[in-house]
Amino acid sequence: MPAIKIYPSLLAADMGNLADACRTCRVGGADGIHLDIMDGHFVPNISMGPSIAAMADRAVDIHMHTHLMVTHPQDYIQAFRDAGADTILIHVESRCDVTEVLAAIRGMGARAGITLNPETPASAADPYIEAIDEILFMTVHPGFGGQSFMPDVLDKVRSIRDAHPNLELSVDGGINDETAAAAASAGINAFIAGTHLFGQKDMKAGIDRLRTICTGAYRTEITPS
Ligand code: DX5
Ligand code: ZN
């Protein structure tokens, strides 16, 4: 079974206290910090740039899981790698040569991943399996935190998990204790949560509970033959 990982999304943190928010994630036992990078073109919102990533990298020693919601990721991967990104995820729907950009990310020494929007079919991942360390499944339309989880995406997760038992599969959008359990049961092993985790009084308790729930629920919908 791949390791269960929990990544709080900094998008839901108090923007006036981002360095503190990074330290809260670290102290809370997060496996990394998820950074949502939006260009106002690929998605209808603008969020943070490489200088915020560099701030997070200075604030804490923790894995930086960087989700590029940008039309031209090839123009930004070096800047985010230089800022300390450890994983760089690009969208298959973006305008780039995806294979080339994934190779460039790995060439910089980072983990490379692809992200699939809710409507993008599972087959869109097929050409890239050898070139990636992770597939991120969007369970909301990207652009904003605080949206509702789209359970139909889990059909895609099941089919990819069946084909790739050890690949890192992550989920992003509307994750809380209940939706994380459903995602884990379908085969997700890495969980991004913004509103839910930053809404906890005690981040560590929230992460611990999510980890316990996801560990218990992982692939439970599979009936042994
Ligand atoms: C949405 C972002 C998500 C977002 C998740 O476009 O990719 O990472 O921060 O936020 P919640 O957990 O609030 O749905
Ligand atoms: Zn994200």
Tab-separated table of C-alpha atoms and ligand atoms in Angstrom:
chain	number	residue	atom	x	y	z
A	1	MET	CA	0.000	0.000	0.000
A	2	PRO	CA	1.416	3.433	-0.860
A	3	ALA	CA	1.986	5.710	2.152
A	4	ILE	CA	-0.889	7.933	3.226
A	5	LYS	CA	0.109	11.585	2.869
A	6	ILE	CA	-1.649	14.728	4.064
A	7	TYR	CA	-0.961	18.111	2.502
A	8	PRO	CA	-2.676	21.238	3.878
A	9	SER	CA	-3.330	23.805	1.130
A	10	LEU	CA	-1.906	27.207	1.961
A	11	LEU	CA	-4.650	28.863	-0.090
A	12	ALA	CA	-6.945	28.527	2.931
A	13	ALA	CA	-4.435	29.994	5.396
A	14	ASP	CA	-4.533	33.513	6.836
A	15	MET	CA	-2.728	35.416	4.067
A	16	GLY	CA	-1.422	37.873	6.655
A	17	ASN	CA	0.428	35.132	8.508
A	18	LEU	CA	1.671	32.707	5.892
A	19	ALA	CA	4.987	31.890	7.529
A	20	ASP	CA	3.146	30.989	10.751
A	21	ALA	CA	0.707	28.880	8.719
A	22	CYS	CA	3.659	26.968	7.239
A	23	ARG	CA	5.036	26.317	10.719
A	24	THR	CA	1.598	25.146	11.886
A	25	CYS	CA	1.588	22.567	9.073
A	26	ARG	CA	5.062	21.361	10.009
A	27	VAL	CA	4.297	21.108	13.729
A	28	GLY	CA	0.971	19.453	12.898
A	29	GLY	CA	2.761	16.582	11.182
A	30	ALA	CA	1.820	17.364	7.581
A	31	ASP	CA	3.736	15.497	4.902
A	32	GLY	CA	4.121	18.720	2.980
A	33	ILE	CA	2.530	22.023	2.101
A	34	HIS	CA	0.363	22.291	-1.000
A	35	LEU	CA	0.850	25.532	-2.937
A	36	ASP	CA	-1.843	26.576	-5.406
A	37	ILE	CA	-0.423	28.664	-8.220
A	38	MET	CA	-3.063	30.380	-10.378
A	39	ASP	CA	-2.424	32.700	-13.309
A	40	GLY	CA	-5.861	34.269	-13.841
A	41	HIS	CA	-5.979	32.648	-17.284
A	42	PHE	CA	-5.995	28.875	-16.884
A	43	VAL	CA	-8.333	29.462	-13.933
A	44	PRO	CA	-10.406	32.546	-13.105
A	45	ASN	CA	-8.343	33.530	-10.074
A	46	ILE	CA	-4.830	34.745	-9.235
A	47	SER	CA	-3.069	33.403	-6.160
A	48	MET	CA	0.630	33.205	-5.388
A	49	GLY	CA	3.919	33.353	-7.237
A	50	PRO	CA	7.468	32.053	-6.712
A	51	SER	CA	8.208	34.601	-3.976
A	52	ILE	CA	5.530	33.008	-1.758
A	53	ALA	CA	7.031	29.591	-2.440
A	54	ALA	CA	10.447	30.949	-1.458
A	55	MET	CA	8.949	32.371	1.743
A	56	ALA	CA	7.457	28.974	2.617
A	57	ASP	CA	10.776	27.304	1.874
A	58	ARG	CA	12.572	29.700	4.220
A	59	ALA	CA	9.921	29.324	6.941
A	60	VAL	CA	9.971	25.529	7.239
A	61	ASP	CA	11.852	22.450	6.174
A	62	ILE	CA	8.998	20.486	4.638
A	63	HIS	CA	8.067	18.983	1.274
A	64	MET	CA	6.678	21.622	-1.058
A	65	HIS	CA	3.897	20.206	-3.234
A	66	THR	CA	3.311	22.735	-5.995
A	67	HIS	CA	0.184	22.709	-8.143
A	68	LEU	CA	0.528	24.869	-11.263
A	69	MET	CA	-2.879	26.016	-12.523
A	70	VAL	CA	-1.327	28.049	-15.315
A	71	THR	CA	-1.729	28.016	-19.090
A	72	HIS	CA	2.016	27.899	-19.830
A	73	PRO	CA	3.703	25.844	-17.082
A	74	GLN	CA	6.939	25.591	-19.070
A	75	ASP	CA	7.546	29.289	-18.345
A	76	TYR	CA	7.391	28.837	-14.556
A	77	ILE	CA	8.817	25.462	-13.550
A	78	GLN	CA	12.375	26.736	-13.135
A	79	ALA	CA	11.252	29.649	-10.956
A	80	PHE	CA	9.288	27.346	-8.650
A	81	ARG	CA	12.062	24.781	-8.507
A	82	ASP	CA	14.512	27.568	-7.601
A	83	ALA	CA	12.037	28.663	-4.912
A	84	GLY	CA	12.161	25.193	-3.335
A	85	ALA	CA	9.359	23.192	-4.955
A	86	ASP	CA	9.920	19.453	-4.368
A	87	THR	CA	6.953	18.226	-6.414
A	88	ILE	CA	5.669	20.149	-9.435
A	89	LEU	CA	2.271	19.197	-10.836
A	90	ILE	CA	1.127	20.486	-14.206
A	91	HIS	CA	-2.318	20.154	-15.776
A	92	VAL	CA	-2.695	17.913	-18.831
A	93	GLU	CA	-5.170	20.542	-20.079
A	94	SER	CA	-2.524	23.276	-20.108
A	95	ARG	CA	-0.926	24.503	-23.336
A	96	CYS	CA	2.431	22.810	-23.419
A	97	ASP	CA	4.221	19.695	-24.564
A	98	VAL	CA	3.351	17.771	-21.405
A	99	THR	CA	5.989	15.063	-21.923
A	100	GLU	CA	8.701	17.666	-22.420
A	101	VAL	CA	7.706	19.692	-19.367
A	102	LEU	CA	7.542	16.573	-17.160
A	103	ALA	CA	11.041	15.606	-18.312
A	104	ALA	CA	12.262	19.122	-17.561
A	105	ILE	CA	10.807	18.953	-14.036
A	106	ARG	CA	12.563	15.659	-13.357
A	107	GLY	CA	15.702	17.054	-14.952
A	108	MET	CA	15.663	19.772	-12.275
A	109	GLY	CA	15.614	17.085	-9.588
A	110	ALA	CA	11.959	17.490	-8.579
A	111	ARG	CA	9.116	14.978	-8.557
A	112	ALA	CA	6.853	15.423	-11.572
A	113	GLY	CA	3.101	15.004	-11.631
A	114	ILE	CA	0.079	15.535	-13.821
A	115	THR	CA	-3.284	16.891	-12.756
A	116	LEU	CA	-6.633	15.947	-14.299
A	117	ASN	CA	-9.606	18.301	-14.195
A	118	PRO	CA	-12.926	16.700	-13.185
A	119	GLU	CA	-14.119	16.237	-16.780
A	120	THR	CA	-10.810	14.955	-18.144
A	121	PRO	CA	-10.963	11.182	-18.757
A	122	ALA	CA	-8.644	8.697	-17.070
A	123	SER	CA	-7.174	7.807	-20.460
A	124	ALA	CA	-5.575	11.281	-20.619
A	125	ALA	CA	-2.992	10.014	-18.119
A	126	ASP	CA	-1.947	6.996	-20.197
A	127	PRO	CA	0.764	8.637	-22.341
A	128	TYR	CA	2.589	9.987	-19.269
A	129	ILE	CA	2.719	7.081	-16.829
A	130	GLU	CA	6.467	6.488	-17.280
A	131	ALA	CA	7.161	10.223	-16.962
A	132	ILE	CA	5.380	10.889	-13.664
A	133	ASP	CA	5.638	10.310	-9.945
A	134	GLU	CA	2.038	11.276	-9.163
A	135	ILE	CA	-1.430	11.898	-10.581
A	136	LEU	CA	-3.551	14.573	-8.923
A	137	PHE	CA	-7.312	14.276	-9.375
A	138	MET	CA	-9.295	17.508	-9.107
A	139	THR	CA	-12.582	16.923	-7.294
A	140	VAL	CA	-13.649	20.543	-7.849
A	141	HIS	CA	-13.213	22.878	-10.781
A	142	PRO	CA	-9.853	24.484	-10.016
A	143	GLY	CA	-9.596	28.131	-9.065
A	144	PHE	CA	-11.069	28.484	-5.597
A	145	GLY	CA	-11.009	26.831	-2.206
A	146	GLY	CA	-14.141	25.955	-0.274
A	147	GLN	CA	-16.061	24.181	-3.059
A	148	SER	CA	-17.991	20.901	-2.816
A	149	PHE	CA	-16.366	17.540	-3.567
A	150	MET	CA	-17.446	15.885	-6.857
A	151	PRO	CA	-17.836	12.154	-6.054
A	152	ASP	CA	-18.136	11.033	-9.707
A	153	VAL	CA	-14.402	11.654	-10.119
A	154	LEU	CA	-13.789	8.541	-8.010
A	155	ASP	CA	-14.709	6.258	-10.937
A	156	LYS	CA	-11.584	7.561	-12.646
A	157	VAL	CA	-9.533	6.983	-9.513
A	158	ARG	CA	-10.656	3.354	-9.281
A	159	SER	CA	-9.674	2.568	-12.846
A	160	ILE	CA	-6.243	4.183	-12.544
A	161	ARG	CA	-5.593	2.575	-9.129
A	162	ASP	CA	-6.487	-0.866	-10.535
A	163	ALA	CA	-3.934	-0.369	-13.301
A	164	HIS	CA	-1.201	1.191	-11.100
A	165	PRO	CA	-1.245	-0.212	-7.552
A	166	ASN	CA	1.860	1.649	-6.351
A	167	LEU	CA	1.559	5.025	-8.068
A	168	GLU	CA	1.006	8.099	-5.897
A	169	LEU	CA	-2.595	9.210	-6.462
A	170	SER	CA	-3.685	12.453	-4.842
A	171	VAL	CA	-6.969	14.321	-4.563
A	172	ASP	CA	-7.672	18.045	-4.321
A	173	GLY	CA	-10.925	19.884	-3.698
A	174	GLY	CA	-13.587	19.661	-1.011
A	175	ILE	CA	-11.636	17.208	1.145
A	176	ASN	CA	-12.853	16.665	4.710
A	177	ASP	CA	-13.120	13.574	6.932
A	178	GLU	CA	-16.067	12.129	4.973
A	179	THR	CA	-14.921	12.872	1.423
A	180	ALA	CA	-11.364	11.768	2.228
A	181	ALA	CA	-12.727	8.396	3.403
A	182	ALA	CA	-14.586	7.988	0.102
A	183	ALA	CA	-11.487	8.961	-1.878
A	184	ALA	CA	-9.279	6.592	0.128
A	185	SER	CA	-11.706	3.749	-0.379
A	186	ALA	CA	-11.425	4.297	-4.147
A	187	GLY	CA	-7.611	4.206	-4.016
A	188	ILE	CA	-6.353	7.718	-3.277
A	189	ASN	CA	-3.311	7.772	-0.979
A	190	ALA	CA	-2.472	11.513	-0.818
A	191	PHE	CA	-4.956	14.126	0.388
A	192	ILE	CA	-4.915	17.890	-0.070
A	193	ALA	CA	-7.176	19.838	2.238
A	194	GLY	CA	-7.444	23.601	2.582
A	195	THR	CA	-10.640	24.850	4.188
A	196	HIS	CA	-11.038	21.721	6.314
A	197	LEU	CA	-7.562	21.663	7.867
A	198	PHE	CA	-7.094	25.412	8.284
A	199	GLY	CA	-10.562	25.510	9.840
A	200	GLN	CA	-9.450	23.188	12.660
A	201	LYS	CA	-8.711	24.647	16.088
A	202	ASP	CA	-5.904	22.118	16.354
A	203	MET	CA	-4.214	21.389	13.012
A	204	LYS	CA	-2.316	18.410	14.450
A	205	ALA	CA	-5.495	16.750	15.703
A	206	GLY	CA	-7.116	17.358	12.306
A	207	ILE	CA	-4.199	15.843	10.409
A	208	ASP	CA	-3.983	12.867	12.779
A	209	ARG	CA	-7.697	12.170	12.411
A	210	LEU	CA	-7.588	12.462	8.626
A	211	ARG	CA	-4.596	10.123	8.479
A	212	THR	CA	-6.305	7.532	10.665
A	213	ILE	CA	-9.515	7.704	8.627
A	214	CYS	CA	-7.700	7.422	5.285
A	215	THR	CA	-5.478	4.565	6.449
A	216	GLY	CA	-8.537	2.635	7.607
A	217	ALA	CA	-10.561	3.351	4.469
A	218	TYR	CA	-7.863	2.723	1.855
A	219	ARG	CA	-9.304	0.476	-0.880
A	220	THR	CA	-11.916	-0.947	1.463
A	221	GLU	CA	-14.471	-1.001	-1.335
A	222	ILE	CA	-12.468	-3.790	-2.945
A	223	THR	CA	-14.024	-7.150	-2.231
A	224	PRO	CA	-11.424	-9.900	-1.991
A	225	SER	CA	-11.802	-12.601	-4.647
B	1	DX5	C1	-8.456	24.567	-5.943
B	1	DX5	C2	-7.104	24.258	-5.343
B	1	DX5	C3	-7.184	23.504	-4.088
B	1	DX5	C4	-7.839	24.241	-2.950
B	1	DX5	C5	-8.532	23.233	-2.105
B	1	DX5	O1	-8.284	25.137	-7.188
B	1	DX5	O2	-6.338	23.488	-6.260
B	1	DX5	O3	-5.899	23.046	-3.669
B	1	DX5	O4	-6.939	24.970	-2.164
B	1	DX5	O5	-9.298	23.906	-1.187
B	1	DX5	P1	-10.442	23.178	-0.338
B	1	DX5	O6	-9.764	22.090	0.443
B	1	DX5	O7	-10.972	24.276	0.477
B	1	DX5	O8	-11.439	22.628	-1.324
B	2	ZN	ZN	-4.424	22.550	-5.486
